[in-house]
Amino acid sequence: MKTVLVSKQGNAKTDILFVGVFKDEKKPGAIKKTEPLFARILEAAAKKGRFSGKSQEVFASFQTSYRRASEVIAIGLGDKKDLKAVTLRKIAGKIIEIASVRKASKIRVMADTFLGGALEARDVAAIFTELAGLAAYRFFRYKTKKKDELPKFPETMELVFDDQKALKELKPVVSRAEMIAKSVAYARDLNNEPGNVMNSSRLIEESRSLAKEKGLKCTVLGLPELKKLGMNGLLAVNQGSVTPPALIILEHGEEHKAKGTVCLVGKGVTFDTGGISIKPSKGMEEMKFDKSGAIAVIATLGLLADLKLPLHVVGLAPCVENNVANDPQRPGDIIRMYNGKTVEVVNTDAEGRLILADALSYCEKFKPVAIIDAATLTGLCHYTFGDKACAILGTDQKLIDVIREAGEKTGERCWQLPLWDDYADAIKGNHSDINNTGDGYAGTITATMFLKEFVPAKVPWIHLDIAGTAYTAKNRYDCPKGATGFGVRLFAELLSNWNRENYLSV
Ligand code: BES
Ligand code: MN
Ligand code: ZN
């Protein structure tokens, strides 16, 4: 779907014209001018209690004034002062859905009528453009009869802004939103691929070709290098797999090193059977999404290159498969990690933290000013937040607050859990320094406490548990059932405005 910015409706035809109407908006002025007949019908409908402008309410009519649009649809926006990005995202998604159900090939949105709350024209332009990309995403490469399976989406979406001057400034906003949506789709594509296809070797291939296309630096630590470095967290988890493990490292903007390096780390378990501590079979197919963190990091690096971001960012993706063949690790095994600490693998299903631990320690090499990791780490996080928010924990409150704000803006919400030292007792080892599981309670927190043991000293660090947000079990307004690409938008928003002085406490 192509987004086109226009300043006047003109006489060009469109299939559906969308207008936003706030709750109890007495004079939807914009429609009165452009579609007087529809405005009258809407007023009559409002009097009869058929339309009040509450959020996502829909009123449609084929009675148009100038025959520019075959149909006009009013969509409720709720209270004007309360309109937020997260709500407008849903409304934009609903508009795309309506257009798709009606098989419209052209739609026109009176963008100014959607301005409310603290939202500016650039927010409205960005949200509509982004949602057009996100909502129309489908993964159909394994469908033999493609034509019948694919819903129809409009070819063009015109966004009408009255202010011609502003239009110029909105152009880069639209192209940025298009780049973001493309990167999210790329992340979804890689992540929706099953474990028999998207294994560590394929992720290496994908990263290399992305790096080539976007001009990123790509380094891959394979089996011999990992052995040499003593990255036994990665090696131990991968013992049950016939595919070799890898630590993929993508780098963007090295020339901006002086401004401080940010490391992004993502869990890349290409399939998580649980290992010898095997998972129940019900729902196990979802564990192909256990590579979500790694893919979010890889896709983000590609996007940062597209955005030409003046910042040195290093993405690290430890990739393994947690399987049960070969010579898998046993519960009770004790391994020595890359940073020298010893871990008893009480449960082989707590594998994510083992591979992240070594990758986090390895970040030291880049002397980062901050480290942020994303991982589908605990089932408990999924239970706690559903697919509505990821858990955020870490050692720098300022950075946590900034990331949470970026989450509200992008719709990738984060909610904080505490990281009190009190939780450390739960992972104390008996014969080892640390156990890889806690006592069964506060699992999302104790998993994070485990990671904390491996973060380079004094480096501000944030952990995002994306177990609930990385994929959706149902079709959603912004994403069909499957991988969501969670993290890409959040990281892009955070890093685009990166400000070392204001973002970090130290
Ligand atoms: N990949 C899972 C976590 C997960 C579960 C992600 C459900 C998405 C949806 C992780 O490796 C895992 O198995 N965690 C265990 C930890 C436990 C053994 C301490 C869990 O949450 O059960
Ligand atoms: Mn697991
Ligand atoms: Zn896992």
Coordinates of C-alpha atoms and ligand atoms in Angstrom, one line a residue:
M1 CA 0.0 0.0 0.0
K2 CA 1.4 3.3 -1.0
T3 CA 0.9 6.4 1.1
V4 CA 0.3 9.6 -0.8
L5 CA 0.3 13.0 0.8
V6 CA -2.2 15.6 -0.6
S7 CA -3.2 19.0 0.4
K8 CA -6.6 19.1 -1.3
Q9 CA -9.1 16.5 -2.2
G10 CA -9.3 17.6 -5.8
N11 CA -11.7 15.8 -8.1
A12 CA -9.9 12.5 -8.2
K13 CA -12.1 9.5 -7.4
T14 CA -11.6 7.3 -4.5
D15 CA -13.5 4.3 -3.1
I16 CA -13.8 5.3 0.5
L17 CA -13.3 8.7 2.2
F18 CA -12.6 8.3 5.9
V19 CA -13.2 11.1 8.4
G20 CA -12.5 11.1 12.1
V21 CA -15.2 12.4 14.5
F22 CA -14.6 13.0 18.2
K23 CA -17.2 12.2 20.8
D24 CA -19.9 14.8 21.0
E25 CA -18.2 16.9 18.3
K26 CA -20.9 19.3 17.5
K27 CA -19.7 20.5 14.1
P28 CA -17.5 18.1 12.2
G29 CA -16.5 21.2 10.2
A30 CA -14.2 19.5 7.8
I31 CA -16.9 17.1 6.6
K32 CA -19.5 19.9 6.4
K33 CA -17.3 21.7 3.8
T34 CA -16.3 18.7 1.8
E35 CA -19.3 16.4 2.2
P36 CA -22.3 18.4 3.2
L37 CA -24.8 15.7 2.5
F38 CA -22.9 13.1 4.6
A39 CA -22.5 15.7 7.4
R40 CA -26.3 16.1 7.5
I41 CA -26.9 12.4 7.5
L42 CA -24.3 12.0 10.3
E43 CA -26.0 14.7 12.3
A44 CA -29.3 13.0 12.0
A45 CA -27.8 9.6 12.9
A46 CA -26.2 11.3 16.0
K47 CA -29.6 12.7 17.0
K48 CA -31.1 9.2 16.8
G49 CA -28.3 7.8 18.9
R50 CA -26.8 5.8 16.1
F51 CA -23.4 7.5 16.3
S52 CA -21.8 9.3 19.1
G53 CA -18.1 9.3 18.1
K54 CA -17.0 6.9 20.8
S55 CA -13.7 5.2 20.0
Q56 CA -13.7 3.0 16.9
E57 CA -17.4 3.5 16.3
V58 CA -18.2 3.3 12.6
F59 CA -20.9 5.1 10.5
A60 CA -20.9 4.6 6.7
S61 CA -23.0 6.0 3.9
F62 CA -23.1 5.9 0.1
Q63 CA -24.8 9.2 0.0
T64 CA -22.1 11.6 -1.0
S65 CA -22.2 15.1 -2.3
Y66 CA -19.7 15.3 -5.2
R67 CA -19.3 11.7 -6.2
R68 CA -15.6 11.9 -5.5
A69 CA -15.9 9.1 -3.1
S70 CA -18.2 6.1 -3.6
E71 CA -18.6 5.9 0.2
V72 CA -17.9 8.1 3.2
I73 CA -17.1 6.5 6.5
A74 CA -17.0 8.3 9.9
I75 CA -14.9 6.7 12.5
G76 CA -15.3 7.6 16.2
L77 CA -12.2 8.9 18.0
G78 CA -13.5 9.2 21.6
D79 CA -12.7 12.3 23.7
K80 CA -10.6 14.8 21.8
K81 CA -8.3 15.7 24.7
D82 CA -7.6 12.0 25.4
L83 CA -6.5 10.8 22.0
K84 CA -3.2 8.9 22.3
A85 CA -0.9 7.2 19.9
V86 CA -1.9 3.8 21.0
T87 CA -5.6 4.5 20.4
L88 CA -5.0 6.1 17.0
R89 CA -3.0 3.1 16.0
K90 CA -6.0 0.9 16.6
I91 CA -8.2 3.3 14.7
A92 CA -5.8 3.4 11.7
G93 CA -5.7 -0.5 11.8
K94 CA -9.5 -0.6 11.8
I95 CA -9.6 1.7 8.8
I96 CA -7.3 -0.6 6.9
E97 CA -9.4 -3.6 7.9
I98 CA -12.6 -1.9 6.7
A99 CA -11.0 -0.9 3.4
S100 CA -9.8 -4.5 3.0
V101 CA -13.2 -6.1 3.7
R102 CA -14.8 -3.7 1.2
K103 CA -12.1 -4.6 -1.4
A104 CA -11.3 -0.9 -1.9
S105 CA -8.4 -0.2 -4.1
K106 CA -8.1 3.5 -3.2
I107 CA -8.8 5.1 0.1
R108 CA -8.6 8.8 1.2
V109 CA -8.2 9.8 4.8
M110 CA -9.0 13.4 6.0
A111 CA -5.9 13.4 8.2
D112 CA -6.6 16.7 10.0
T113 CA -9.8 15.3 11.5
F114 CA -7.7 12.8 13.4
L115 CA -5.7 15.5 15.3
G116 CA -6.4 15.3 19.0
G117 CA -4.7 15.0 22.4
A118 CA -1.0 15.8 22.1
L119 CA -0.8 14.3 18.7
E120 CA 0.6 16.4 15.9
A121 CA 0.3 16.1 12.1
R122 CA 3.6 14.2 11.9
D123 CA 2.3 11.6 14.4
V124 CA -0.9 11.2 12.4
A125 CA 1.0 10.8 9.2
A126 CA 3.5 8.3 10.7
I127 CA 0.8 6.2 12.4
F128 CA -1.4 5.8 9.3
T129 CA 1.6 5.0 7.1
E130 CA 3.0 2.6 9.5
L131 CA -0.3 0.8 10.2
A132 CA -0.9 0.5 6.4
G133 CA 2.2 -1.5 6.2
L134 CA 1.8 -3.5 9.5
A135 CA -1.9 -4.4 9.1
A136 CA -1.5 -5.5 5.5
Y137 CA 1.4 -7.9 6.3
R138 CA 0.9 -11.6 5.5
F139 CA 3.2 -14.6 5.5
F140 CA 2.0 -16.7 2.5
R141 CA 5.1 -18.2 1.1
Y142 CA 4.1 -21.7 2.1
K143 CA 0.5 -21.3 0.7
T144 CA 0.2 -23.2 -2.6
K145 CA -2.9 -21.3 -3.7
K146 CA -1.7 -17.8 -3.0
K147 CA -4.5 -16.0 -4.8
D148 CA -7.3 -17.4 -2.7
E149 CA -5.5 -17.0 0.5
L150 CA -4.6 -13.3 0.3
P151 CA -7.0 -10.7 1.4
K152 CA -7.1 -7.6 -0.8
F153 CA -5.6 -4.3 0.5
P154 CA -5.9 -0.9 -1.1
E155 CA -3.1 0.1 -3.5
T156 CA -3.0 3.7 -2.3
M157 CA -4.0 5.6 0.8
E158 CA -4.2 9.3 0.4
L159 CA -3.6 11.4 3.5
V160 CA -5.2 14.8 3.1
F161 CA -3.6 17.6 5.1
D162 CA -5.0 21.1 4.6
D163 CA -1.7 22.8 5.3
Q164 CA 0.3 22.8 2.1
K165 CA 3.5 24.0 3.9
A166 CA 3.3 21.2 6.5
L167 CA 3.1 18.7 3.7
K168 CA 6.7 19.2 2.8
E169 CA 7.7 18.4 6.4
L170 CA 5.6 15.4 6.4
K171 CA 7.3 13.8 3.4
P172 CA 10.3 12.5 5.4
V173 CA 7.9 11.4 8.2
V174 CA 6.1 9.2 5.7
S175 CA 9.2 7.7 4.2
R176 CA 10.6 7.0 7.7
A177 CA 7.3 5.2 8.6
E178 CA 7.5 3.2 5.4
M179 CA 11.1 2.1 6.3
I180 CA 10.0 1.1 9.8
A181 CA 7.1 -0.9 8.5
K182 CA 9.3 -2.7 6.0
S183 CA 11.8 -3.6 8.7
V184 CA 9.0 -5.0 10.9
A185 CA 7.8 -7.0 8.0
Y186 CA 11.3 -8.3 7.5
A187 CA 11.5 -9.3 11.1
R188 CA 8.1 -11.1 10.9
D189 CA 9.2 -12.9 7.7
L190 CA 12.3 -14.3 9.3
N191 CA 10.5 -15.2 12.6
N192 CA 7.5 -16.9 11.0
E193 CA 9.9 -19.3 9.2
P194 CA 9.8 -22.6 11.1
G195 CA 12.7 -24.2 13.0
N196 CA 13.5 -26.6 10.2
V197 CA 14.3 -23.7 7.9
M198 CA 15.4 -20.7 10.0
N199 CA 18.2 -22.3 12.0
S200 CA 21.5 -20.7 13.1
S201 CA 23.1 -21.3 9.7
R202 CA 20.2 -19.6 7.9
L203 CA 20.3 -16.7 10.3
I204 CA 24.0 -16.3 9.5
E205 CA 23.1 -16.2 5.8
E206 CA 20.3 -13.7 6.3
S207 CA 22.5 -11.5 8.5
R208 CA 25.3 -11.5 5.9
S209 CA 23.1 -10.6 3.0
L210 CA 21.4 -7.9 5.1
A211 CA 24.8 -6.5 6.0
K212 CA 25.8 -6.5 2.4
E213 CA 22.6 -4.8 1.3
K214 CA 22.7 -2.1 4.0
G215 CA 26.4 -1.6 4.5
L216 CA 26.6 -3.1 8.0
K217 CA 29.7 -4.8 9.4
C218 CA 29.0 -8.5 10.0
T219 CA 31.1 -10.8 12.2
V220 CA 30.1 -14.3 12.9
L221 CA 31.7 -16.3 15.7
G222 CA 31.2 -20.0 14.8
L223 CA 31.9 -23.2 16.6
P224 CA 35.7 -23.0 16.6
E225 CA 35.7 -19.3 17.8
L226 CA 33.0 -20.0 20.5
K227 CA 35.1 -23.0 21.7
K228 CA 38.2 -20.9 21.8
L229 CA 36.6 -18.1 23.7
G230 CA 34.9 -20.5 26.2
M231 CA 31.4 -19.4 25.4
N232 CA 30.1 -22.5 27.1
G233 CA 26.6 -21.1 27.6
L234 CA 26.0 -21.2 23.9
L235 CA 27.9 -24.4 23.4
A236 CA 26.1 -26.3 26.2
V237 CA 22.6 -25.3 25.0
N238 CA 23.4 -26.3 21.5
Q239 CA 24.8 -29.7 22.4
G240 CA 21.5 -31.3 21.4
S241 CA 21.5 -29.9 17.9
V242 CA 23.2 -31.0 14.7
T243 CA 23.4 -27.3 13.5
P244 CA 26.4 -25.4 14.9
P245 CA 25.8 -22.5 17.2
A246 CA 26.8 -18.9 16.3
L247 CA 27.2 -15.5 17.8
I248 CA 26.2 -13.1 15.0
I249 CA 27.4 -9.5 15.4
L250 CA 26.1 -6.7 13.2
E251 CA 27.6 -3.2 13.5
H252 CA 26.3 0.2 12.3
G253 CA 27.8 3.6 12.4
E254 CA 31.3 2.8 13.7
E255 CA 32.4 6.3 12.7
H256 CA 30.2 7.7 15.5
K257 CA 32.0 5.7 18.2
A258 CA 33.0 8.9 20.0
K259 CA 29.4 9.6 20.9
G260 CA 29.2 6.3 22.8
T261 CA 28.4 2.8 21.7
V262 CA 25.0 1.1 22.4
C263 CA 24.8 -2.7 22.4
L264 CA 21.6 -4.6 21.5
V265 CA 21.5 -8.3 22.4
G266 CA 18.7 -10.7 21.3
K267 CA 18.0 -14.3 22.2
G268 CA 18.2 -16.5 19.2
V269 CA 16.9 -19.9 20.1
T270 CA 15.8 -21.1 16.7
F271 CA 13.7 -23.8 18.3
D272 CA 13.2 -24.5 22.0
T273 CA 12.1 -28.1 22.7
G274 CA 13.1 -27.5 26.4
G275 CA 15.9 -30.0 26.0
I276 CA 16.0 -33.1 28.3
S277 CA 13.7 -31.0 30.6
I278 CA 11.3 -31.3 27.6
K279 CA 8.3 -29.1 27.2
P280 CA 4.8 -30.5 26.9
S281 CA 3.8 -30.9 23.2
K282 CA 0.7 -28.6 23.4
G283 CA 1.7 -25.3 22.0
M284 CA 5.3 -26.3 21.5
E285 CA 5.1 -25.3 17.9
E286 CA 5.1 -21.7 19.2
M287 CA 8.7 -22.2 20.3
K288 CA 9.8 -21.4 16.7
F289 CA 9.3 -17.8 17.9
D290 CA 12.1 -18.3 20.5
K291 CA 14.4 -16.5 18.1
S292 CA 12.3 -13.3 18.2
G293 CA 14.9 -11.3 20.2
A294 CA 17.7 -12.1 17.9
I295 CA 15.6 -11.2 14.8
A296 CA 14.4 -8.0 16.4
V297 CA 18.1 -7.0 16.8
I298 CA 19.1 -8.0 13.3
A299 CA 16.1 -6.2 11.7
T300 CA 16.8 -3.1 13.8
L301 CA 20.3 -2.9 12.6
G302 CA 19.1 -3.0 9.0
L303 CA 16.7 -0.2 9.8
L304 CA 19.3 2.0 11.5
A305 CA 21.3 1.8 8.3
D306 CA 18.2 2.8 6.3
L307 CA 17.6 5.7 8.7
K308 CA 21.3 6.7 8.4
L309 CA 21.4 7.1 12.2
P310 CA 24.5 8.9 13.4
L311 CA 25.2 6.4 16.3
H312 CA 27.4 3.4 16.8
V313 CA 25.2 0.4 17.5
V314 CA 26.3 -3.2 17.9
G315 CA 23.8 -5.9 17.6
L316 CA 24.6 -9.3 19.1
A317 CA 22.5 -12.4 18.3
P318 CA 23.5 -15.6 20.0
C319 CA 21.9 -18.3 17.9
V320 CA 21.4 -22.0 19.0
E321 CA 18.8 -24.7 18.9
N322 CA 17.6 -26.3 22.2
N323 CA 17.1 -29.8 21.1
V324 CA 17.4 -33.3 22.5
A325 CA 19.4 -35.4 20.1
N326 CA 23.2 -35.5 19.7
D327 CA 24.8 -35.2 23.1
P328 CA 22.4 -32.9 24.9
Q329 CA 23.2 -31.3 28.2
R330 CA 21.7 -33.0 31.3
P331 CA 19.9 -31.4 34.2
G332 CA 22.5 -31.0 36.9
D333 CA 25.4 -30.3 34.5
I334 CA 27.7 -27.6 35.7
I335 CA 29.2 -25.3 33.0
R336 CA 31.8 -22.6 33.2
M337 CA 30.6 -19.5 31.5
Y338 CA 32.5 -17.0 29.3
N339 CA 33.0 -14.6 32.2
G340 CA 34.3 -17.5 34.5
K341 CA 31.3 -18.0 36.7
T342 CA 29.9 -21.5 37.1
V343 CA 26.3 -22.5 36.5
E344 CA 24.4 -25.6 37.4
V345 CA 21.9 -26.3 34.6
V346 CA 19.1 -27.4 36.9
N347 CA 16.6 -27.2 34.1
T348 CA 17.6 -27.4 30.4
D349 CA 14.5 -25.4 29.5
A350 CA 16.0 -22.3 31.1
E351 CA 18.4 -22.1 28.1
G352 CA 17.8 -18.5 27.0
R353 CA 19.7 -17.0 29.9
L354 CA 22.7 -19.3 29.3
I355 CA 23.2 -18.0 25.8
L356 CA 22.4 -14.4 26.7
A357 CA 24.8 -14.5 29.6
D358 CA 27.8 -15.1 27.4
A359 CA 26.6 -12.6 24.8
L360 CA 26.1 -9.9 27.5
S361 CA 29.6 -10.6 28.9
Y362 CA 31.1 -10.4 25.4
C363 CA 29.6 -6.8 25.1
E364 CA 32.5 -5.6 27.2
K365 CA 34.7 -5.8 24.1
F366 CA 32.8 -2.9 22.6
K367 CA 33.0 -0.7 25.7
P368 CA 29.3 0.3 25.5
V369 CA 27.6 3.1 27.3
A370 CA 24.5 1.0 27.5
I371 CA 23.4 -2.6 26.8
I372 CA 19.8 -3.5 26.0
D373 CA 18.7 -7.1 25.5
A374 CA 15.4 -8.5 24.2
A375 CA 14.4 -12.1 24.8
T376 CA 11.4 -14.5 24.9
L377 CA 12.8 -15.5 28.3
T378 CA 10.0 -16.7 30.5
G379 CA 6.5 -18.2 30.1
L380 CA 5.5 -16.3 33.3
C381 CA 6.0 -13.0 31.6
H382 CA 3.6 -14.1 28.9
Y383 CA 1.1 -15.0 31.7
T384 CA 1.6 -11.7 33.4
F385 CA 1.2 -9.3 30.6
G386 CA -0.4 -11.3 27.8
D387 CA 0.5 -9.7 24.5
K388 CA 0.0 -6.2 25.7
A389 CA 3.3 -5.3 27.2
C390 CA 6.8 -6.7 27.6
A391 CA 8.5 -6.7 31.0
I392 CA 11.3 -4.2 31.5
L393 CA 13.9 -4.5 34.2
G394 CA 17.4 -3.1 34.5
T395 CA 20.0 -1.1 36.3
D396 CA 19.3 2.4 35.1
Q397 CA 16.0 4.0 36.0
K398 CA 16.4 6.9 33.7
L399 CA 16.9 4.6 30.7
I400 CA 13.9 2.4 31.8
D401 CA 11.7 5.5 31.9
V402 CA 12.9 6.7 28.4
I403 CA 12.3 3.2 27.0
R404 CA 8.8 3.1 28.5
E405 CA 8.0 6.4 26.9
A406 CA 9.2 5.2 23.5
G407 CA 6.9 2.2 24.1
E408 CA 3.9 4.4 24.6
K409 CA 4.7 6.3 21.4
T410 CA 5.3 3.2 19.3
G411 CA 2.6 1.0 20.8
E412 CA 5.3 -1.4 21.9
R413 CA 4.5 -1.1 25.6
C414 CA 6.9 -1.9 28.4
W415 CA 6.0 -2.4 32.1
Q416 CA 8.6 -2.4 34.8
L417 CA 9.2 -5.2 37.3
P418 CA 11.6 -4.7 40.3
L419 CA 15.1 -6.0 40.3
W420 CA 15.7 -6.0 44.1
D421 CA 18.8 -7.8 45.5
D422 CA 16.3 -9.8 47.6
Y423 CA 15.7 -12.0 44.6
A424 CA 19.4 -13.1 44.3
D425 CA 19.0 -15.9 47.0
A426 CA 16.7 -17.8 44.7
I427 CA 19.4 -18.5 42.1
K428 CA 22.3 -19.2 44.5
G429 CA 24.0 -22.5 43.5
N430 CA 24.8 -25.5 45.7
H431 CA 27.8 -26.9 43.9
S432 CA 28.1 -24.1 41.5
D433 CA 28.1 -20.3 41.8
I434 CA 24.6 -19.9 40.4
N435 CA 21.7 -22.1 39.3
N436 CA 20.0 -21.4 36.0
T437 CA 16.5 -21.5 37.7
G438 CA 14.9 -19.9 40.7
D439 CA 12.5 -21.4 43.2
G440 CA 9.5 -21.3 40.9
Y441 CA 8.3 -17.8 42.1
A442 CA 8.9 -14.5 40.4
G443 CA 10.4 -16.3 37.4
T444 CA 10.7 -13.3 35.2
I445 CA 12.6 -11.5 37.9
T446 CA 14.9 -14.3 38.9
A447 CA 15.7 -14.9 35.2
T448 CA 16.8 -11.3 35.0
M449 CA 18.8 -11.6 38.2
F450 CA 20.6 -14.5 36.5
L451 CA 21.5 -12.2 33.5
K452 CA 22.7 -9.5 35.8
E453 CA 25.5 -11.7 37.0
F454 CA 27.0 -11.6 33.5
V455 CA 26.6 -7.9 32.5
P456 CA 29.9 -6.1 32.4
A457 CA 30.4 -4.1 35.6
K458 CA 29.0 -0.6 35.8
V459 CA 27.5 -0.6 32.3
P460 CA 23.8 0.5 32.4
W461 CA 21.8 -2.5 31.3
I462 CA 18.1 -3.1 30.4
H463 CA 16.4 -6.4 29.9
L464 CA 13.1 -6.7 27.9
D465 CA 11.3 -10.0 28.3
I466 CA 9.2 -10.2 25.1
A467 CA 7.8 -13.7 25.7
G468 CA 4.2 -12.4 25.4
T469 CA 4.6 -9.7 22.8
A470 CA 6.9 -11.4 20.2
Y471 CA 4.0 -13.2 18.6
T472 CA 0.2 -13.2 18.6
A473 CA -2.0 -16.2 18.9
K474 CA -4.9 -14.3 17.2
N475 CA -5.3 -12.0 14.3
R476 CA -4.8 -8.5 15.5
Y477 CA -5.5 -5.0 14.1
D478 CA -1.8 -4.5 13.4
C479 CA -0.7 -8.1 12.8
P480 CA -2.0 -11.4 11.6
K481 CA -1.6 -14.5 13.8
G482 CA 2.2 -15.1 14.1
A483 CA 5.3 -13.1 14.7
T484 CA 4.8 -9.4 15.5
G485 CA 8.3 -8.0 15.0
F486 CA 8.1 -6.6 18.5
G487 CA 11.2 -4.5 19.4
V488 CA 12.1 -3.1 16.1
R489 CA 9.9 0.0 16.4
L490 CA 10.8 0.4 20.1
F491 CA 14.5 0.3 19.4
A492 CA 14.3 2.6 16.4
E493 CA 12.3 5.2 18.4
L494 CA 14.8 5.0 21.3
L495 CA 17.9 5.1 19.2
S496 CA 16.7 7.8 16.8
N497 CA 16.5 10.3 19.7
W498 CA 19.4 8.8 21.6
N499 CA 20.8 11.3 24.0
R500 CA 23.5 10.0 26.3
E501 CA 23.4 12.9 28.8
N502 CA 19.6 12.7 29.3
Y503 CA 19.0 9.0 28.9
L504 CA 21.5 7.6 31.3
S505 CA 21.9 8.1 35.1
V506 CA 25.7 7.7 34.9
Ligands
BES1 N1 11.4 -19.9 25.5 C1 10.9 -20.1 26.8 C2 10.0 -19.0 27.4 C3 8.7 -18.8 26.7 C4 7.6 -19.5 27.1 C5 8.6 -17.9 25.7 C6 6.4 -19.3 26.5 C7 7.4 -17.7 25.0 C8 6.2 -18.3 25.5 C9 12.1 -20.2 27.8 O1 13.2 -20.8 27.3 C10 11.6 -21.2 28.9 O2 11.4 -22.3 28.6 N2 11.6 -20.7 30.1 C11 11.1 -21.5 31.2 C12 12.0 -21.2 32.4 C13 11.9 -22.1 33.5 C14 12.3 -23.5 33.2 C15 12.6 -21.6 34.7 C16 9.7 -21.2 31.5 O3 9.3 -20.0 31.4 O4 9.0 -22.1 31.8
MN2 MN 13.2 -22.9 27.3
ZN3 ZN 13.5 -20.5 25.3

